[in-house]
Short mmCIF file of C-alpha atoms in Angstrom, two decimals:
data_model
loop_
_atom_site.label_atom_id
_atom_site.label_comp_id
_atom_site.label_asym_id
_atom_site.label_seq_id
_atom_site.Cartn_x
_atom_site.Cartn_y
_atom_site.Cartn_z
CA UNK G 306 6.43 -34.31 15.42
CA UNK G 307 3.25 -32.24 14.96
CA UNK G 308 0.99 -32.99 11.90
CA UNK G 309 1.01 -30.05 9.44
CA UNK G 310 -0.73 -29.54 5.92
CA UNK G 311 1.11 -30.42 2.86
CA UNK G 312 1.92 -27.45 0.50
CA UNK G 313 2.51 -26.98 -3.08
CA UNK G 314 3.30 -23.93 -4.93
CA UNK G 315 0.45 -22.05 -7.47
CA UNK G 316 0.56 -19.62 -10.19
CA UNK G 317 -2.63 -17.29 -10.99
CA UNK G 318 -2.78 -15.35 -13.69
CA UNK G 319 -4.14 -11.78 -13.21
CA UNK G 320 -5.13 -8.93 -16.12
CA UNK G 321 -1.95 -7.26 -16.59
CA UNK G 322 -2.38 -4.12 -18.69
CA UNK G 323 1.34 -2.40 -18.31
CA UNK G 324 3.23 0.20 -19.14
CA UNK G 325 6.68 -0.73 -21.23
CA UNK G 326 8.01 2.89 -21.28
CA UNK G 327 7.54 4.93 -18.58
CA UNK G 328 9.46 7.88 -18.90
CA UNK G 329 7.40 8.33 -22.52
CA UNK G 330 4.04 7.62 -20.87
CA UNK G 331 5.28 10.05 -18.35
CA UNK G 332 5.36 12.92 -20.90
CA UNK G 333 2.79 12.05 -22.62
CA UNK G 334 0.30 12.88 -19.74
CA UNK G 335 2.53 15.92 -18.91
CA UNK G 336 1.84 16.54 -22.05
CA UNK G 337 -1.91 16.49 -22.10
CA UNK G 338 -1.68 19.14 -18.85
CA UNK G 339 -0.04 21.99 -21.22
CA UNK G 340 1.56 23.14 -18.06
CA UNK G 341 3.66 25.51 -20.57
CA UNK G 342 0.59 27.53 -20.50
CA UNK G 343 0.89 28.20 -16.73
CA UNK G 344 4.56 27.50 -15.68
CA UNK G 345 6.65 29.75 -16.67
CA UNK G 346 10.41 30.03 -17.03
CA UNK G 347 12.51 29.79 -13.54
CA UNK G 348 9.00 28.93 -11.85
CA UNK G 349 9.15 26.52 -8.78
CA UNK G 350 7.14 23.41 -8.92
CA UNK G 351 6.63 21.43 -5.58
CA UNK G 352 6.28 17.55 -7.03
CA UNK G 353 4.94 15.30 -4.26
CA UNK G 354 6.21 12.19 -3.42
CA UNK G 355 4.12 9.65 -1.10
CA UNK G 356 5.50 6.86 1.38
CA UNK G 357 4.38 4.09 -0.58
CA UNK G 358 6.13 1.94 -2.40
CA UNK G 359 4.77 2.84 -6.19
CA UNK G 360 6.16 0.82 -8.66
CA UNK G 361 8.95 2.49 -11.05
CA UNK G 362 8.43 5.81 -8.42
CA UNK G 363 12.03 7.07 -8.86
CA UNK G 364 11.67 6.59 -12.59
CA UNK G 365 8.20 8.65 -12.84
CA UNK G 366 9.88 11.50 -10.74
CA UNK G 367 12.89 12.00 -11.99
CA UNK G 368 11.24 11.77 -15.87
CA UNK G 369 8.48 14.89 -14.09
CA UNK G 370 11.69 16.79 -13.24
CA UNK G 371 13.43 16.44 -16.43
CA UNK G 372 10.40 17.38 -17.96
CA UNK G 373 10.01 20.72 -15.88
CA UNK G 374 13.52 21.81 -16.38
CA UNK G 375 13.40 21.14 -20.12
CA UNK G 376 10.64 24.11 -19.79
CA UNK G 377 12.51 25.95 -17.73
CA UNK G 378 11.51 25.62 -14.53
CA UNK G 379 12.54 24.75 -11.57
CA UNK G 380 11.38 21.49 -9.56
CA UNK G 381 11.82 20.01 -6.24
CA UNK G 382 10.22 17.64 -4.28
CA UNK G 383 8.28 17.55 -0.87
CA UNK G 384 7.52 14.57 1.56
CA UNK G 385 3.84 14.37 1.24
CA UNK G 386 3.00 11.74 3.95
CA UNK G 387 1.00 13.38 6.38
CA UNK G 388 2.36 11.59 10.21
CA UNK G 389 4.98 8.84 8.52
CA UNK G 390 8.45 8.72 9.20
CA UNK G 391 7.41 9.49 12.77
CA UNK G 392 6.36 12.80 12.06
CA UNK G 393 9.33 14.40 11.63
CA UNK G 394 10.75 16.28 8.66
CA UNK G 395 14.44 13.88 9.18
CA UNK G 396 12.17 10.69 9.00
CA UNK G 397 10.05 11.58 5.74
CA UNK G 398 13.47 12.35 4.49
CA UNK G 399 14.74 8.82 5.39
CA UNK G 400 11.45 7.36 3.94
CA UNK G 401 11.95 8.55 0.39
CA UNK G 402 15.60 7.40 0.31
CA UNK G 403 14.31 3.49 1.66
CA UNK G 404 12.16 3.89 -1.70
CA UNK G 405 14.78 4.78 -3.58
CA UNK G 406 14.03 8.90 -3.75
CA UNK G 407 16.76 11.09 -3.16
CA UNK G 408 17.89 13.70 -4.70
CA UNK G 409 20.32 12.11 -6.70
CA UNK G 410 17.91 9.37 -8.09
CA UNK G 411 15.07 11.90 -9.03
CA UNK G 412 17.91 15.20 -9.91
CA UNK G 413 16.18 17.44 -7.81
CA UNK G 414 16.30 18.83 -4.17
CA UNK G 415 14.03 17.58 -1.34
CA UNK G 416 12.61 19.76 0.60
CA UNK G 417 11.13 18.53 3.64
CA UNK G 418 9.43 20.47 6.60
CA UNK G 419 6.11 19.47 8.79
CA UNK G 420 5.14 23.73 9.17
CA UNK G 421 2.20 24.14 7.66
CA UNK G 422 0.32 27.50 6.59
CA UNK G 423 -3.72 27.36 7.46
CA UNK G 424 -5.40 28.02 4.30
CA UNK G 425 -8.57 28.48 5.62
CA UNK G 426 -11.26 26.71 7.63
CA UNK G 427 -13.32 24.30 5.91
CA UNK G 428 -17.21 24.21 5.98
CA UNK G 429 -17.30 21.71 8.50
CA UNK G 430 -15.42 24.01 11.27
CA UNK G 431 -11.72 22.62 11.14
CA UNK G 432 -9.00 24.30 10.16
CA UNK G 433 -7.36 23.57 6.15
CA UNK G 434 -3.72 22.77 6.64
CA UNK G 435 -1.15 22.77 3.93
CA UNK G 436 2.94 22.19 3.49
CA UNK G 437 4.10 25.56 4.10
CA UNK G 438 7.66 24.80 1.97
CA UNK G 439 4.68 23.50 -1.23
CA UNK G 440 2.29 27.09 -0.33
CA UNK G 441 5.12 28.78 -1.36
CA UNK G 442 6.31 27.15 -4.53
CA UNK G 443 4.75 29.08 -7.70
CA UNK G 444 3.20 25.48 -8.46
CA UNK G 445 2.26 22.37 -7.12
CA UNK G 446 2.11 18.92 -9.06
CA UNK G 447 0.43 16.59 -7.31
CA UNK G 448 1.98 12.70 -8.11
CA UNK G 449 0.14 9.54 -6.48
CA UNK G 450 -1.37 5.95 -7.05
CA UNK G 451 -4.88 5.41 -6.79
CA UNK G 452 -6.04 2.69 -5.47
CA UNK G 453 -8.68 1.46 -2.61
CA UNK G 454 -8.27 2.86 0.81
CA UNK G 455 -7.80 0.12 3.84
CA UNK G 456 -10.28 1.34 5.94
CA UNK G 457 -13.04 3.73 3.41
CA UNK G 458 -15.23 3.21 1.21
CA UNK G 459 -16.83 5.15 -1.70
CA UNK G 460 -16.08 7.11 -5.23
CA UNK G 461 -13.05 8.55 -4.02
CA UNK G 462 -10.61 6.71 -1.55
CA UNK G 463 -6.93 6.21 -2.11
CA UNK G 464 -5.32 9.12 -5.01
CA UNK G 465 -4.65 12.48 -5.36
CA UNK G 466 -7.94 14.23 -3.79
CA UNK G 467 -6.35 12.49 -0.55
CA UNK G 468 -2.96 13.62 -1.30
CA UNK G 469 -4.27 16.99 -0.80
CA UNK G 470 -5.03 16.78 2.32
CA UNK G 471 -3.67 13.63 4.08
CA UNK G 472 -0.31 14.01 2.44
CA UNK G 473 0.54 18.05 2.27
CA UNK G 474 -1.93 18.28 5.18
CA UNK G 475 1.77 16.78 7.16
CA UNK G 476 0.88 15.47 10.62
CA UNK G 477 -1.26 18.53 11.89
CA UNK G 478 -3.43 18.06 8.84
CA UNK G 479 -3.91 14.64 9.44
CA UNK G 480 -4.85 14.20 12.76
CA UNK G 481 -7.54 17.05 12.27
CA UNK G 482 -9.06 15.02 9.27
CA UNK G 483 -8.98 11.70 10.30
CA UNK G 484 -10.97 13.10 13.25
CA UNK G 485 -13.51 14.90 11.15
CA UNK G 486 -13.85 12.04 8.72
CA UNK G 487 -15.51 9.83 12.49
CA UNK G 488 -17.81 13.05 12.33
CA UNK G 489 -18.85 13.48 9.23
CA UNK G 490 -17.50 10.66 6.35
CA UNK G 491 -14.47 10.21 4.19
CA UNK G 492 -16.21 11.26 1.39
CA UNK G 493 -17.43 14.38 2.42
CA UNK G 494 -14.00 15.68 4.07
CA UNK G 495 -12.30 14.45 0.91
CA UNK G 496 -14.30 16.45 -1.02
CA UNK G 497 -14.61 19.15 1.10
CA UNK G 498 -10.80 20.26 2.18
CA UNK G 499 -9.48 19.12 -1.02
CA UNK G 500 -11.98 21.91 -2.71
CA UNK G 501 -10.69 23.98 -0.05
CA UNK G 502 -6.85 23.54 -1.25
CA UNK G 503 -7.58 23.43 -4.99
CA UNK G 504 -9.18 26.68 -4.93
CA UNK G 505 -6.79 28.77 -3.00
CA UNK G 506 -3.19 26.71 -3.36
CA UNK G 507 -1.71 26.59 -6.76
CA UNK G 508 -2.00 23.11 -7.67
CA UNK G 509 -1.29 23.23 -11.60
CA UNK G 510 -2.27 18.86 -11.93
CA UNK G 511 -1.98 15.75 -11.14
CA UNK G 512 0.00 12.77 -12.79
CA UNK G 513 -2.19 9.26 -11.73
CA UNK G 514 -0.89 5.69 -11.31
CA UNK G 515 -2.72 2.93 -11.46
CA UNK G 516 -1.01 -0.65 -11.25
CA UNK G 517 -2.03 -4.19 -12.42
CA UNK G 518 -1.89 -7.39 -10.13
CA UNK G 519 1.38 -7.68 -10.93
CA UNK G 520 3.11 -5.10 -8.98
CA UNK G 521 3.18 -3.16 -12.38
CA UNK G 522 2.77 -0.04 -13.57
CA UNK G 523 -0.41 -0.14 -15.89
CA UNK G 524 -1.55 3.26 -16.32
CA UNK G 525 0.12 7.03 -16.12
CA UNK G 526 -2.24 9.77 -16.80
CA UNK G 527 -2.35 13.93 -16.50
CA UNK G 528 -5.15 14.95 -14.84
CA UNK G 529 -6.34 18.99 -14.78
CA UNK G 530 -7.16 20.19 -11.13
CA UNK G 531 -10.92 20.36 -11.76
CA UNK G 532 -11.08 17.05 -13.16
CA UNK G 533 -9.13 15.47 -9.76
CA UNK G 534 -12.73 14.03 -8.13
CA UNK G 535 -14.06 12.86 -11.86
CA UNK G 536 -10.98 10.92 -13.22
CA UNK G 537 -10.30 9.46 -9.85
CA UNK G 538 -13.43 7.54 -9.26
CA UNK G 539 -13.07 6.38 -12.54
CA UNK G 540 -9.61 5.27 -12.23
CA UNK G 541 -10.98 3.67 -8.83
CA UNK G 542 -12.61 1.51 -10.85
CA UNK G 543 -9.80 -0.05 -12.67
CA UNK G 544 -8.00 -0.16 -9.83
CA UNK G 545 -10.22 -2.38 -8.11
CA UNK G 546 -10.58 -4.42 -11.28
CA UNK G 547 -7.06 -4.53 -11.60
CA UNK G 548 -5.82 -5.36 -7.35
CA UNK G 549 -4.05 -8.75 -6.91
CA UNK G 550 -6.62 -11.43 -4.86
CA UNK G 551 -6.15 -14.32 -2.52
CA UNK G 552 -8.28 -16.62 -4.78
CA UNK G 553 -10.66 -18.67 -1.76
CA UNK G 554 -13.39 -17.73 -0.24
CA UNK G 555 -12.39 -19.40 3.57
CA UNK G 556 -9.10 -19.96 5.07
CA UNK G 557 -7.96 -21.22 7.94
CA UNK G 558 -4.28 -19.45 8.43
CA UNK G 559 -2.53 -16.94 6.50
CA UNK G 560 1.09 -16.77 6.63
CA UNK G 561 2.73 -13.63 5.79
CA UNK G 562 5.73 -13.25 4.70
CA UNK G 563 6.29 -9.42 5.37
CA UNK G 564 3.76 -6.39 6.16
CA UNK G 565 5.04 -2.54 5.59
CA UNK G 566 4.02 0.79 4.54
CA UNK G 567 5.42 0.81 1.42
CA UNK G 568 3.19 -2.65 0.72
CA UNK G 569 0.25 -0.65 1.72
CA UNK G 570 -0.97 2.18 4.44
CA UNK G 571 -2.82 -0.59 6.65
CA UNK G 572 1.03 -2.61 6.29
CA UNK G 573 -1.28 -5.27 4.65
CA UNK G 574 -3.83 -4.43 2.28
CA UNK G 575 -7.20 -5.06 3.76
CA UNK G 576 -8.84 -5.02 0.42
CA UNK G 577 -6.61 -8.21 0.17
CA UNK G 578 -7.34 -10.17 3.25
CA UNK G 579 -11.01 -9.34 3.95
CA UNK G 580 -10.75 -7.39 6.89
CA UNK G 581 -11.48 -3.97 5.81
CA UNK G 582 -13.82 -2.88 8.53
CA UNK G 583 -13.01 -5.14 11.58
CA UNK G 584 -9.15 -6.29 12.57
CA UNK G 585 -9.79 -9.83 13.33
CA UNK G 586 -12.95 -10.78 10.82
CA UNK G 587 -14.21 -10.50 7.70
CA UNK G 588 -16.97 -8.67 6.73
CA UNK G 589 -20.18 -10.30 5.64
CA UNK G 590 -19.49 -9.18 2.00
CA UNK G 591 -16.04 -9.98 1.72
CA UNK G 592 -13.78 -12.09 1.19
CA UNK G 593 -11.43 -14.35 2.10
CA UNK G 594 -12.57 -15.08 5.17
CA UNK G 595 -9.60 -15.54 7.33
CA UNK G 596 -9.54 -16.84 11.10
CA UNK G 597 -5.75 -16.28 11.39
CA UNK G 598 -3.29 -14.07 10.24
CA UNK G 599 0.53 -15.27 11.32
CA UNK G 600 2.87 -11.89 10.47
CA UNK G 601 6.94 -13.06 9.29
CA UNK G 602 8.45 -9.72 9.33
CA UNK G 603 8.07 -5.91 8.59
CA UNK G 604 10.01 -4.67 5.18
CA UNK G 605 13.02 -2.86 5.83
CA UNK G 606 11.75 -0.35 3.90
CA UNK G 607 9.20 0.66 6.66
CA UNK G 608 11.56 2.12 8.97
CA UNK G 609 10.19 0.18 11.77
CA UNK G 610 6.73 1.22 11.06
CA UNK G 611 4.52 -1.87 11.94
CA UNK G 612 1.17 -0.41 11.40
CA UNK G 613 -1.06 -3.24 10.83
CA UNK G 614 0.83 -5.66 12.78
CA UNK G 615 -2.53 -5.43 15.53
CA UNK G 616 -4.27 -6.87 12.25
CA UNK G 617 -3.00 -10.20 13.02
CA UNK G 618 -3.56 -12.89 15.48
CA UNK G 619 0.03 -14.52 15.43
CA UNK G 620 3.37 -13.57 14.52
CA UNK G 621 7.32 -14.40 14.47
CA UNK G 622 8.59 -12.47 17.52
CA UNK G 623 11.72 -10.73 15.50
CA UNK G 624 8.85 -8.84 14.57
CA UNK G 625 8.67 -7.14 17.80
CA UNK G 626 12.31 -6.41 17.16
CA UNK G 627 11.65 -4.93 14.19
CA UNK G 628 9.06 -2.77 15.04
CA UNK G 629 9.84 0.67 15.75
CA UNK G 630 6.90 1.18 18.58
CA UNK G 631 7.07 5.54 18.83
CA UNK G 632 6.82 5.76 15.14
CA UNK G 633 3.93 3.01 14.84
CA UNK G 634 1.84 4.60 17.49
CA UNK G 635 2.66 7.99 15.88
CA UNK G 636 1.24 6.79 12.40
CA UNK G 637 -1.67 4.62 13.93
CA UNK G 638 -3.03 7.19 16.87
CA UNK G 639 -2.69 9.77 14.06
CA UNK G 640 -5.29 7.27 11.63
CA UNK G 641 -7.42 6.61 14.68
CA UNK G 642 -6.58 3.59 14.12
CA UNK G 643 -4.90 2.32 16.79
CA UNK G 644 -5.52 -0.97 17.25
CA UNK G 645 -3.37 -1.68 13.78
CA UNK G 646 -0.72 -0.92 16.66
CA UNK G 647 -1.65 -3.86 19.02
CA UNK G 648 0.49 -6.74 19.43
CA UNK G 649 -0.23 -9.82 18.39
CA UNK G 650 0.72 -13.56 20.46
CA UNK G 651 4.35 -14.06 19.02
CA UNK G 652 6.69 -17.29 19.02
CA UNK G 653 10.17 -17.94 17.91
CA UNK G 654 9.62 -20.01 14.97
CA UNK G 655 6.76 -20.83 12.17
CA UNK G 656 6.43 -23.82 13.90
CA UNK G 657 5.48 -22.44 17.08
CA UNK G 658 2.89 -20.22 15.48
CA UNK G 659 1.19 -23.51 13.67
CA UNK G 660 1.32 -25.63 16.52
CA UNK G 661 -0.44 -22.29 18.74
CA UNK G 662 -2.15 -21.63 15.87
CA UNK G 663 -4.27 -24.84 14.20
CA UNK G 664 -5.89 -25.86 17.63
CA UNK G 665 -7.50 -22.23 17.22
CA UNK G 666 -9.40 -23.17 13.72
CA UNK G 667 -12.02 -25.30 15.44
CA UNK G 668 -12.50 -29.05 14.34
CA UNK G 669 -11.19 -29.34 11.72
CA UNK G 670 -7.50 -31.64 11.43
CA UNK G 671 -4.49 -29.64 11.27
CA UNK G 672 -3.12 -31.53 8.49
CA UNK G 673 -6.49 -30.45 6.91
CA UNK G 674 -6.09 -26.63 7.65
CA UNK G 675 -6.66 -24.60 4.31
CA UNK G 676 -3.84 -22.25 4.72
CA UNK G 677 -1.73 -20.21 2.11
CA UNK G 678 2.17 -18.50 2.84
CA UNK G 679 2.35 -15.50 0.80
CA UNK G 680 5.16 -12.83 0.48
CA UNK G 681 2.99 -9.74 1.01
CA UNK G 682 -0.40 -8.36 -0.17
CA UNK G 683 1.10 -6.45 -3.36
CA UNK G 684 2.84 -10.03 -4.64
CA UNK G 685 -0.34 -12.59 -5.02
CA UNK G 686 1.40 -14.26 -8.91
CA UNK G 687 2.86 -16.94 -6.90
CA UNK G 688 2.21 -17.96 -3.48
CA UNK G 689 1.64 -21.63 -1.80
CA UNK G 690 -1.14 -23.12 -0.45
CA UNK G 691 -2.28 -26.38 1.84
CA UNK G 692 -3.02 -29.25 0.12
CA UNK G 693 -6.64 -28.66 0.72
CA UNK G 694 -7.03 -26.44 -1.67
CA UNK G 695 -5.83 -28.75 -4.24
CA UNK G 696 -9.37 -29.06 -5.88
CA UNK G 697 -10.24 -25.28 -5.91
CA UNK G 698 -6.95 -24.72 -7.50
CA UNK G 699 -7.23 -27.10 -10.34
CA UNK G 700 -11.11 -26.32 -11.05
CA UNK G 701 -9.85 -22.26 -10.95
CA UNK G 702 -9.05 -20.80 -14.41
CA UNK G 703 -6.72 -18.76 -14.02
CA UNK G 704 -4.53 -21.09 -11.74
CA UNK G 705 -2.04 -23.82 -11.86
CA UNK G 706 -0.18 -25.90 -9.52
CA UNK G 707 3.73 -25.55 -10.39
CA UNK G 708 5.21 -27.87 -7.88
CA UNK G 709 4.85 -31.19 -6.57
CA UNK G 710 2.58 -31.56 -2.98
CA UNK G 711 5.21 -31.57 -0.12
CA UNK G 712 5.52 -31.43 3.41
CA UNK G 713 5.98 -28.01 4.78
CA UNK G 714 9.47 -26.90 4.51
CA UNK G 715 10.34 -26.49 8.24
CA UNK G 716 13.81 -26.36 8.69
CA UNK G 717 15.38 -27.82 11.67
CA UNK G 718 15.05 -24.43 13.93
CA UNK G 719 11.79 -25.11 12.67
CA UNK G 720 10.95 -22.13 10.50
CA UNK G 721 10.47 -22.04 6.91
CA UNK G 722 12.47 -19.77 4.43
CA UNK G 723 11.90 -16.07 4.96
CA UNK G 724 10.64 -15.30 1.38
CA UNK G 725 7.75 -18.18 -0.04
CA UNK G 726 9.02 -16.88 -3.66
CA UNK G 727 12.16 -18.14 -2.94
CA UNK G 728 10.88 -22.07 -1.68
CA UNK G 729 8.51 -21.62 -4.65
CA UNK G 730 11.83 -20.97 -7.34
CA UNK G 731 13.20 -24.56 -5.48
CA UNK G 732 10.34 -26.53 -5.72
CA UNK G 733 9.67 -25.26 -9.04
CA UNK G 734 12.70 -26.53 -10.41
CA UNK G 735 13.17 -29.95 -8.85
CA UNK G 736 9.33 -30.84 -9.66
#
């Protein structure tokens, strides 16, 4: 039998700022946006609802519609995902309901349509698309998480500036941008269309989320339409303060449990993993620093989207069954991105993938490999790590070891369980 590293199972500890009642917080920044000023009664308000999966989402939109009908208006929501779903009005539809949005969760109708009205042309030469069904809604409140982008970097990356005009840009929008951000930078078209759409679209705010490391909702907050750019690069901040981290600086293998869109737009974070600008390295500033990436599965929730499965060197090849190949290419050629599309070398089993996989980390022993199995890049509390590790873990702070140093849990088909948390809730309670 092939030698493998020993595992145990580690808790970190993250800051965890969180919000206990989110339909209250909810109000509170709807609140602060005195939208009775500008809505009026039996108005139409176009909500937007993104294709990631936002922790308590169905809760915080169906509290924004409650809200808006208590002042009389009247609320619906629109697919704001730019090429997802496969680009198709049916497959944003289908997206929402895997993240538990429909209209009986949130009590309001979805309306879903890729037409798009051209609001203008931007400075830069391009055309300035928007959702035709939001254009004609008296209002438009604009809901998303901010967070850092997979690919960009700067002031303003992953919130509502690019909800403007990633998300209700639909796919036509999106494919122009993403080629004029190559041209110019992600900054500038940001800045530049979302001006555009702010000025001559009848966006009435913006409800922010921030969450902790935790998977948690940690901050809800009303933001006025002129104050989009400002409050988001300070809520940028905390974001990045607040984003869950694999705690080494070098690693040998990662296994992943699952990658998806609604874990993030890249299917793994990239913020997370230390490959941010380059598939299959890590950047000189960042970290960890990774040599291979073994993918488990996509989420059901993704539809089949496996954007970001190119990411990684290695995976399990149900994966390939899972993947839905039009709708990644779609989503990936759309991001000019498409080597997040690629395939990676796949095997049967986890134990396939190690035994391909250690003779590729150069000399060191594979029982010696510093490797960590983790469910996704949004869970980091728990995860489980090589034995190598052992003395970073117990010098670290904010870590423990809660489990007893094992050999890995290959099963006799020779793959481990399909969820670490749920070897980790085992171990836990035999150790």
């Amino acid at each position: 039998m092939p030698e493998y590293p020993r595992i145990f199972a580690v808790r970190q500890r993250f800051e965890s700022p969180r919000v206990d009642d989110v339909p209250a917080a909810v109000d509170e920044a709807l609140r602060n946006l005195n939208l009775a000023a500008t809505i009026q009664p039996h108005e139409t308000v176009a909500i937007t609802a993104g294709s990631r999966g936002i922790a308590n989402i169905p809760v915080i939109l169906r509290q924004i519609v409650r809200h808006l009908t208590a002042m009389g208006a009247r609320p619906f929501i629109v697919p704001a995902m730019g090429s997802h779903g496969g680009g198709t009005a049916e497959g944003q539809v289908e997206v929402l309901a895997r993240l538990g949005i429909t209209p009986e969760t949130v009590e309001a109708p979805i309306h879903a349509s890729m037409e798009t009205v051209e609001v203008c042309q931007a400075p830069e030469g391009f055309p300035v698309h928007f959702d035709r069904v939001a254009s004609q809604a008296h209002h438009v409140l604009v809901v998303g998480r901010v967070k850092p982008h997979t690919l960009f970097t700067g002031d303003l990356e992953s919130g509502l500036m690019k909800m403007l005009l990633i998300g209700l840009g639909k796919h036509e929008g999106a494919k122009i941008y993403h080629r004029a951000i190559l041209d110019w930078s992600f900054d500038r078209i940001v800045r530049s269309v979302a001006g555009e759409v702010l000025s001559r679209m009848p966006v009435v705010g913006g409800i922010a989320i921030v969450e902790n490391g935790y998977d948690e909702t940690a901050l809800i907050e009303g933001v006025l339409p002129e104050r989009f750019a400002e409050r988001e690069k300070a809520l940028l901040v905390l974001a990045k303060k607040w984003l869950p981290r694999i705690p080494f600086q070098r690693l040998d293998i990662a296994l992943i449990d699952e990658i998806g869109k609604n874990v993030s737009g890249a299917g793994m974070d990239t913020n997370v993993i230390g490959r941010k600008f380059t598939d299959h390295m890590a950047g000189e500033h960042e970290t960890p620093k990774i040599k291979r990436i073994a993918v488990r599965s996509i989420t059901p929730e993704s539809g089949g989207n496996g954007t970001g499965i190119g990411i990684a060197e290695f995976c399990r090849s149900r994966v390939l069954q899972q993947i839905d190949i039009k709708k990644t290419r779609v989503n990936c050629l759309t991001g000019l991105h498409p080597t997040a599309a690629m395939l990676p070398l796949d095997y049967a089993t986890d134990a396939e993938i190690l035994d391909a996989a250690l003779p590729t980390i150069g000399l060191t022993a594979p029982a010696d490999a510093r490797l960590v199995w983790i469910r996704n890049t949004l869970h980091l509390a728990e995860f489980a790590c090589s034995e190598a590790l052992l003395k970073e873990v117990e010098a670290h702070p904010l870590m423990e070891r809660i489990s007893e140093i094992v050999a890995l849990p290959l099963d006799d088909a020779g793959n481990l369980r399909d969820c670490v948390e749920d070897w980790i809730t085992r171990s836990s309670r035999s150790s």
